[in-house]
CSV table of C-alpha atoms and ligand atoms in Angstrom, one decimal:
chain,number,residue,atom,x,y,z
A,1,UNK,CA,0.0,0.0,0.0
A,2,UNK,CA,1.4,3.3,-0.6
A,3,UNK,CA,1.6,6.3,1.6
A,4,UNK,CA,-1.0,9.1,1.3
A,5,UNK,CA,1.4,11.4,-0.3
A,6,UNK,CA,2.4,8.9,-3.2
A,7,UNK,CA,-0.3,7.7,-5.6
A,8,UNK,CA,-0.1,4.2,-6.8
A,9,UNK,CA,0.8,4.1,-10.5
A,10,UNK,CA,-0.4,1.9,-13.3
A,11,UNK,CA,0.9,2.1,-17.0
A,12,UNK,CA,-1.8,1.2,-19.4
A,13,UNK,CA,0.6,0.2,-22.7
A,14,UNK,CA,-1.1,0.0,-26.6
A,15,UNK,CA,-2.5,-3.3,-27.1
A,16,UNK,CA,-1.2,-4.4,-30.9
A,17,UNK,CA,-2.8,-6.9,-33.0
A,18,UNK,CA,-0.1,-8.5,-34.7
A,19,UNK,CA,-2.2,-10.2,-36.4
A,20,UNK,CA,-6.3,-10.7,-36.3
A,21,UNK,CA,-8.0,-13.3,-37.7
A,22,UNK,CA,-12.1,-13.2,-37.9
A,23,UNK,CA,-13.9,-16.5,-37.7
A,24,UNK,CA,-17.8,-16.8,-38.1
A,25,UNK,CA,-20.3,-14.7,-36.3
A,26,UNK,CA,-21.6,-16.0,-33.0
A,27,UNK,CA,-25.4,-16.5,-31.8
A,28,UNK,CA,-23.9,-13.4,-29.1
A,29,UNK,CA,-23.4,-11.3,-32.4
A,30,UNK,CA,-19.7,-10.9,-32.3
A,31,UNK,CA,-17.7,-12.8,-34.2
A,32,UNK,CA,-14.9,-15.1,-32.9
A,33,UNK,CA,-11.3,-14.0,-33.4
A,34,UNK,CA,-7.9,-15.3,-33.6
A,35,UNK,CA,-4.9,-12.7,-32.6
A,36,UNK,CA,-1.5,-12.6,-31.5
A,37,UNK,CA,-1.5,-9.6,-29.4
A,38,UNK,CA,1.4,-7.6,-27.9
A,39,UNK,CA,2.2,-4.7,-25.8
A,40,UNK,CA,3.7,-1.4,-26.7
A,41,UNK,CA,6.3,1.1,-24.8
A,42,UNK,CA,3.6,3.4,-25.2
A,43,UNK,CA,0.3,3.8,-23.5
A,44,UNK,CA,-1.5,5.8,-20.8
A,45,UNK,CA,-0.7,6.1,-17.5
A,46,UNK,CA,-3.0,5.9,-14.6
A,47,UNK,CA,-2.3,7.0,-11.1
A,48,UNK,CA,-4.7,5.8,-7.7
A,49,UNK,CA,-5.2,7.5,-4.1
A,50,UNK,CA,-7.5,6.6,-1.6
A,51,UNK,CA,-10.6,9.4,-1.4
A,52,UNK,CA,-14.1,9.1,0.0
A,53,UNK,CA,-15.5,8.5,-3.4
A,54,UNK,CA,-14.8,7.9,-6.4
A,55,UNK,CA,-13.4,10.4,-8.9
A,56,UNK,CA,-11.3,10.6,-12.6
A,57,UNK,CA,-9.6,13.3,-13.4
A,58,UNK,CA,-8.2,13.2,-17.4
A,59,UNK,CA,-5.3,14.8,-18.7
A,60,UNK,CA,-2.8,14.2,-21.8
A,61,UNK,CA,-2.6,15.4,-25.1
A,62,UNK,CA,-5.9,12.9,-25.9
A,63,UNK,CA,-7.5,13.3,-22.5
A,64,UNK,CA,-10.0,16.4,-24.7
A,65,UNK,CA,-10.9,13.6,-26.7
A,66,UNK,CA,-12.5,11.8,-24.0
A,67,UNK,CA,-15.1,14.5,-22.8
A,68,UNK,CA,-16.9,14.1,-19.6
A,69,UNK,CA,-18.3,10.7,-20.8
A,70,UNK,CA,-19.6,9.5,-17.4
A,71,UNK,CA,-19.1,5.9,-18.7
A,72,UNK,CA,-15.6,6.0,-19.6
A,73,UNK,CA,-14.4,2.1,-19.3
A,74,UNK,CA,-11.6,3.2,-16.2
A,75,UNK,CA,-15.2,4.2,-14.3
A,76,UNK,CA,-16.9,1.5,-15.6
A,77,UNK,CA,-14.0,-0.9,-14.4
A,78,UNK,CA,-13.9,0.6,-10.9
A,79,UNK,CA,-17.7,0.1,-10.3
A,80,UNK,CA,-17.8,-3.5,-11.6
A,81,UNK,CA,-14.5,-4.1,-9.1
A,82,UNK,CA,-16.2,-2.6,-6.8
A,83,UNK,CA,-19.9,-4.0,-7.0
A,84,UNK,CA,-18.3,-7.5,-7.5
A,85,UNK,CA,-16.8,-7.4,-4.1
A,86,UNK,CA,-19.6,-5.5,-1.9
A,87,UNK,CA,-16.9,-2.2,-1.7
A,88,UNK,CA,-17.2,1.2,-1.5
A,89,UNK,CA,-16.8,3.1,-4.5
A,90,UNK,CA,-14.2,5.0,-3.8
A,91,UNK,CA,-10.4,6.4,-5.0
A,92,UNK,CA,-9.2,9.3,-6.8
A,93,UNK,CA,-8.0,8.1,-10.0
A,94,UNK,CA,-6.1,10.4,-12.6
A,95,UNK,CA,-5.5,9.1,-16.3
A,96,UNK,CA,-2.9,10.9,-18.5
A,97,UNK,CA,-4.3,10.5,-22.2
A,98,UNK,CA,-1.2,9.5,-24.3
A,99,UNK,CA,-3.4,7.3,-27.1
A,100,UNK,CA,-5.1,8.5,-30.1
A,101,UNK,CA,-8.8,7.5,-28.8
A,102,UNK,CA,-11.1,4.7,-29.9
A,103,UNK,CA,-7.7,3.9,-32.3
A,104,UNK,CA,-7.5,0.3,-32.5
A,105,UNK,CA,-4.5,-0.3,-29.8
A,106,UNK,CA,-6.9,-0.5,-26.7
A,107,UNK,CA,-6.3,2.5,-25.1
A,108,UNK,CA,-10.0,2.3,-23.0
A,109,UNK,CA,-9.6,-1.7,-22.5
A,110,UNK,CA,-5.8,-1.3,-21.3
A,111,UNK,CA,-7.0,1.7,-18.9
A,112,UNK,CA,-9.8,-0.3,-18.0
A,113,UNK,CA,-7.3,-3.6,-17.0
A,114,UNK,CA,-4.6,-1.4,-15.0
A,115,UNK,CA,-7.9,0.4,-13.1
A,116,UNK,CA,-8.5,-3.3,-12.0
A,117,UNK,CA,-5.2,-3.8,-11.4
A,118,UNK,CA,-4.5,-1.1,-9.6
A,119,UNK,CA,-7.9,-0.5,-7.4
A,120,UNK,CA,-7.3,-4.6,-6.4
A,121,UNK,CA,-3.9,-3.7,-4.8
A,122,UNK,CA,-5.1,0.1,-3.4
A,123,UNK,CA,-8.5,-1.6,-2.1
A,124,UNK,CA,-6.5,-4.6,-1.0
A,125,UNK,CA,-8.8,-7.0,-2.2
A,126,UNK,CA,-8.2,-10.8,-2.0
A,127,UNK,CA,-9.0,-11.7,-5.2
A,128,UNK,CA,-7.8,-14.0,-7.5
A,129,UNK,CA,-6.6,-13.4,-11.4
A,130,UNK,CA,-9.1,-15.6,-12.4
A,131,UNK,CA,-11.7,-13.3,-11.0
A,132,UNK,CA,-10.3,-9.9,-12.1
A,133,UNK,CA,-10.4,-12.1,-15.6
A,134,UNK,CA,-14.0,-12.8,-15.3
A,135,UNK,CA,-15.1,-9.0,-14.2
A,136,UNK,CA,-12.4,-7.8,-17.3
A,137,UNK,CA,-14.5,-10.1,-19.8
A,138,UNK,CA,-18.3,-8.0,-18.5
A,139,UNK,CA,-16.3,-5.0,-19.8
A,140,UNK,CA,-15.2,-5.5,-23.3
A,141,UNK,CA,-13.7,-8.1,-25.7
A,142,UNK,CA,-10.2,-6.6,-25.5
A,143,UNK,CA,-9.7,-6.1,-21.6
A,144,UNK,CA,-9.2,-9.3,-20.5
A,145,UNK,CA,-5.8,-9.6,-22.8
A,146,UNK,CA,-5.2,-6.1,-21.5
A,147,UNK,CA,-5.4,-7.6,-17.8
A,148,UNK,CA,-2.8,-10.1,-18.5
A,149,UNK,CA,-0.7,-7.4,-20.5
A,150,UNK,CA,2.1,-9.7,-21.9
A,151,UNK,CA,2.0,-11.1,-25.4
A,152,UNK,CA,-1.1,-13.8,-25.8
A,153,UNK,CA,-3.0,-15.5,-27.8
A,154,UNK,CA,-6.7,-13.6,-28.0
A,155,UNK,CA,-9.7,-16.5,-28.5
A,156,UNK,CA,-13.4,-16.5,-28.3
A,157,UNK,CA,-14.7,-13.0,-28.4
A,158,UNK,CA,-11.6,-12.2,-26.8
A,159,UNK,CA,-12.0,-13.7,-23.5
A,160,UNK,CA,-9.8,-17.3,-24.2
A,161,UNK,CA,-6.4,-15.6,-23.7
A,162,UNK,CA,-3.2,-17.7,-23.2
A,163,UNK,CA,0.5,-16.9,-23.1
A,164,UNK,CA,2.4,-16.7,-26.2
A,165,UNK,CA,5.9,-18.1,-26.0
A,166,UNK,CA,8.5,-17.3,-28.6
A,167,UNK,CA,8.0,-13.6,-29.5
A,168,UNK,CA,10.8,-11.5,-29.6
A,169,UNK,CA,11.0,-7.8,-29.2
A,170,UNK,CA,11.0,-5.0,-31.7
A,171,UNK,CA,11.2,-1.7,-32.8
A,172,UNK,CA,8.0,-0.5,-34.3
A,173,UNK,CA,6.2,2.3,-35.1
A,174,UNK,CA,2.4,3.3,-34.2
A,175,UNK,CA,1.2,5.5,-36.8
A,176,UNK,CA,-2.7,7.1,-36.2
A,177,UNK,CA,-4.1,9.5,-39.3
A,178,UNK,CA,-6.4,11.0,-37.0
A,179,UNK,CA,-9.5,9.5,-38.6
A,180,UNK,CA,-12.0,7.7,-36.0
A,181,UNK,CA,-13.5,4.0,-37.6
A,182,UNK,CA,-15.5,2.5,-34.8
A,183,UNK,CA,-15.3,-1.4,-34.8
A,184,UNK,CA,-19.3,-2.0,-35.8
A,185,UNK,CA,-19.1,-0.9,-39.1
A,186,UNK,CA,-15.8,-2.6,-39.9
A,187,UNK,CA,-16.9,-5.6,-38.8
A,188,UNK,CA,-20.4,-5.2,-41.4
A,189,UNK,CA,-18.4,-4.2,-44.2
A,190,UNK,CA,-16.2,-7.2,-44.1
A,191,UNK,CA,-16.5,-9.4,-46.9
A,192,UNK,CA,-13.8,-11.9,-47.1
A,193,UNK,CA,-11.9,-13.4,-43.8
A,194,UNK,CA,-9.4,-16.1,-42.9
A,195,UNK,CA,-11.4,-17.6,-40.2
A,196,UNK,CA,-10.3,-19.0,-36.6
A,197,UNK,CA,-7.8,-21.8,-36.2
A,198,UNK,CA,-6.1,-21.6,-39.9
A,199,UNK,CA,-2.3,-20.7,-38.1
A,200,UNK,CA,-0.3,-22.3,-35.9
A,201,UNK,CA,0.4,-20.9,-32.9
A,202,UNK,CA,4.4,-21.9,-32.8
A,203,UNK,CA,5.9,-18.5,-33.6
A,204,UNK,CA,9.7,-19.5,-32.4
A,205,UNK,CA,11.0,-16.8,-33.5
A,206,UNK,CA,14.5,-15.3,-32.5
A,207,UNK,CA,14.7,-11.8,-34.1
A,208,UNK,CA,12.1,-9.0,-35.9
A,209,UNK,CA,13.1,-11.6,-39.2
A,210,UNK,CA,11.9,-14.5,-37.6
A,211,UNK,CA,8.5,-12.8,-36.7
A,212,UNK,CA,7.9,-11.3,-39.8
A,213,UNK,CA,8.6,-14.7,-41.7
A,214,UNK,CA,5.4,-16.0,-39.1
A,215,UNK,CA,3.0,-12.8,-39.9
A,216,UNK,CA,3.6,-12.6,-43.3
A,217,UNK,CA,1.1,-16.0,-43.4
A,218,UNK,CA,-1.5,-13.9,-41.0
A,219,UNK,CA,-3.0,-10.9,-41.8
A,220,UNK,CA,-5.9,-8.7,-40.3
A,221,UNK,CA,-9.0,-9.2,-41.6
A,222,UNK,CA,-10.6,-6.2,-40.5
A,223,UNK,CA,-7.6,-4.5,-42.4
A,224,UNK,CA,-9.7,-4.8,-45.9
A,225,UNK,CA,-13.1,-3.1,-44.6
A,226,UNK,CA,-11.7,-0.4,-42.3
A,227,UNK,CA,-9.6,1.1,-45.5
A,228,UNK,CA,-12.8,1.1,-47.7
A,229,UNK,CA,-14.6,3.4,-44.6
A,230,UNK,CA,-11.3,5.3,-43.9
A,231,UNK,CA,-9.0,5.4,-46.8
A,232,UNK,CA,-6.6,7.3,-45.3
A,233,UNK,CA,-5.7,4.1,-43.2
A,234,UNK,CA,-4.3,3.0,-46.6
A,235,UNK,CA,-2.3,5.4,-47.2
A,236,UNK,CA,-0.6,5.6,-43.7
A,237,UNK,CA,0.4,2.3,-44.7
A,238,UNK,CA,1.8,2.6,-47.9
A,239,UNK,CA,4.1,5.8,-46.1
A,240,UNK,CA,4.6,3.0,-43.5
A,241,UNK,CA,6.0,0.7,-46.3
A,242,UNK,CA,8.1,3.5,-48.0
A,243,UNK,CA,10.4,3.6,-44.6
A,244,UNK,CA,14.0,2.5,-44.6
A,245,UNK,CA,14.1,-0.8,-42.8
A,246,UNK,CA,10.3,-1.4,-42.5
A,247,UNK,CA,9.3,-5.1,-42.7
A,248,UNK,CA,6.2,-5.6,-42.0
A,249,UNK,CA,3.3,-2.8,-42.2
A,250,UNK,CA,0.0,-3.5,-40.8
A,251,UNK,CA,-3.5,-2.2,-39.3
A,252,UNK,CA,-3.8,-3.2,-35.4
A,253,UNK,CA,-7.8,-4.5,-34.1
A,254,UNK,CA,-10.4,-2.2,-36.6
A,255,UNK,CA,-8.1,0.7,-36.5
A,256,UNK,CA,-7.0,3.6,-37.6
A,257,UNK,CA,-3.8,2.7,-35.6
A,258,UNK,CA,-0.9,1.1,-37.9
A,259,UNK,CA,2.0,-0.6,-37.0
A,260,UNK,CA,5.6,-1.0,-38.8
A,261,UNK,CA,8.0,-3.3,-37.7
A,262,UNK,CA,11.3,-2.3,-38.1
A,263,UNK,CA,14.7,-4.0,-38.2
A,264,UNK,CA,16.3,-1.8,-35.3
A,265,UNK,CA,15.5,1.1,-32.9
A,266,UNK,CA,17.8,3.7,-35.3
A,267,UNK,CA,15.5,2.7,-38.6
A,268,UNK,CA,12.2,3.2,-36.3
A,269,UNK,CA,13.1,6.5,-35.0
A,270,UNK,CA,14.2,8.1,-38.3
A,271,UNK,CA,11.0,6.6,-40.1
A,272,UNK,CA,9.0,8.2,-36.9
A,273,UNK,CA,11.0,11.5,-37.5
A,274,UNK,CA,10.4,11.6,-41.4
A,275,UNK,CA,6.4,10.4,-40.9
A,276,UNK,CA,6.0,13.4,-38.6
A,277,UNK,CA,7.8,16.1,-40.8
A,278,UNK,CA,5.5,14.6,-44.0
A,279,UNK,CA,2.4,14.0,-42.2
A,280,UNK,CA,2.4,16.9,-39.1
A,281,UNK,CA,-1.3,15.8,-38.4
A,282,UNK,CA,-0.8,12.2,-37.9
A,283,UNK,CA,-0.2,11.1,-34.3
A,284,UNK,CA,3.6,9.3,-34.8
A,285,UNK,CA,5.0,7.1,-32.0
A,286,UNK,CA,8.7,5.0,-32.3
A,287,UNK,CA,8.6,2.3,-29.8
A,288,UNK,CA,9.2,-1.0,-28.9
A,289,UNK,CA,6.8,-4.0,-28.9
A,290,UNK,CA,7.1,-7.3,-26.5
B,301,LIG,O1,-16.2,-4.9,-28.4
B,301,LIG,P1,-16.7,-3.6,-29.0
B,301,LIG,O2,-17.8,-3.0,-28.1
B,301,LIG,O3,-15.7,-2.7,-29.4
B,301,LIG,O4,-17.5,-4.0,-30.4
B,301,LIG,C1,-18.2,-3.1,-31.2
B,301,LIG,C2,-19.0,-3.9,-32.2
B,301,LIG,O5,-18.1,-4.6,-33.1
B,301,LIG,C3,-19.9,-5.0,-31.7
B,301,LIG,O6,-21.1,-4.5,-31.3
B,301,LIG,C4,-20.0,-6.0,-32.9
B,301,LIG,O7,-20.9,-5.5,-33.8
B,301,LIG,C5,-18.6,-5.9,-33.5
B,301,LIG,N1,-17.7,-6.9,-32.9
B,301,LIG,C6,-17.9,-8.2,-33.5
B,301,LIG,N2,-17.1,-9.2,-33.0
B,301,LIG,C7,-16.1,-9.0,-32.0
B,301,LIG,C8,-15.9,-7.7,-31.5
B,301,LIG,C9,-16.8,-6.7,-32.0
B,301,LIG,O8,-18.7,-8.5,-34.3
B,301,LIG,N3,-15.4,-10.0,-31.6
């Protein structure tokens, strides 16, 4: 537990789709899905105090983006938390913005999993993973991946999520060209898809090479569809795939938010540096995945 003066502090990092396969559509009305998902250097970050009720303060260079939305998914996350285990509603919880909203890397979902997180250790809750896991699923398809926060496997509607061995780390970069696609019409316009279980799941790879020699049999299905609504997905791409040292460009979850994976940390910061000078209006980010 922390002392009064120093707020516990959770980092929320961009959840990535390496790759996102969509099976058929369920009797639920969502679809199943097949992804290898990863986590970025980037994300939000989250800070916790104890109060006498509950309260979010939002900041960043995003945080405008999110309004005064009385259901943003970090409130939603605490009440659930709380309701599941008869508590008080009650912390003072601050979230610094740093993702491109509603973008296709998780930014709510990963601030929803690190409020759960973090209220369970500030609250001092016995509870187990398996039951943060359950109360992650009530919240959205993406948090429970987001809970665990390492690279996984992403089943079911997104609630089957198991370790993935055998992914190396790399130097990527997030690109965003400011357009918002939300995830139901993506997933009506798609037309053609590789379906659930068609990959193996033995990526053994040693290096960016290795990974890209798996992904380059995967793809995103959603990719397709999300360029025909917001065609200036496409063309952050095809910048993406003009970059010294990019190999492999691709659209993370039902976007906007692509990803290029680059053979070092040197080639991703000067692609990063030219993308920003061409495109000032994009939201740019060199990181690291894994
Ligand atoms: O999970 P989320 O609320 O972002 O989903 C928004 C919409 O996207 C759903 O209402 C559904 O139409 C579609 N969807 C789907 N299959 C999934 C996830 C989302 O069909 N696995």
């Amino acid at each position: 537990m922390p002392s009064p003066t120093e707020p516990l502090r959770e980092f929320a990092p961009a959840k990535i789709n390496l790759f996102l396969h969509v099976g058929e559509r369920r009797a639920d009305g969502f679809h199943d899905l097949e992804s290898l998902v990863v986590f970025a250097g980037t994300g939000d970050e989250l800070s916790f105090e104890p109060a006498h009720e509950l309260s979010l303060e939002i900041d960043g260079p995003f945080g405008v983006d999110l309004g005064l939305d009385p259901d943003n998914l970090v409130v939603r996350a605490a009440r659930a938390l709380a309701a599941d285990v008869d508590r008080d509603l009650a912390a003072a919880i601050t979230l610094i913005k740093n993702l491109p909203v509603a973008s296709g890397i998780g930014g709510g979902s990963a601030d929803a999993a690190a409020a759960l997180r973090a209220l369970a250790r500030l609250w001092e809750l016995p509870i187990s993973d398996e039951e943060l896991a359950r109360i992650a699923v009530g919240l959205g398809s993406d948090v429970p991946v987001c809970l665990a926060g390492k690279a996984s496997w992403m089943e079911g509607r997104g609630e089957r999520v198991t370790a993935a061995d055998g992914v190396p780390g790399v130097a990527a970069v997030l690109v965003n060209p400011r357009v918002a696609v939300p995830t139901g019409p993506v997933f009506k316009a798609l037309k053609t898809r590789r379906g659930v279980g068609a990959v193996s799941h033995e990526v053994r790879a040693r290096d960016v090479n290795g990974l890209v020699t798996y992904l380059k049999l995967t793809s995103n299905d959603l990719q397709a569809p999300a360029i025909e609504i917001a065609p200036a997905i496409g063309k952050a791409l095809s910048e993406l795939s003009r970059m010294p040292g990019c190999l492999l460009w691709r659209m993370s979850g039902s976007g906007a938010t692509c990803f290029g994976l680059f053979e070092d940390d040197d080639a991703a910061a000067m692609a990063a540096i030219a993308l920003e000078r061409s495109h000032p209006k994009w939201w740019v980010s060199a990181t690291r995945f894994g």
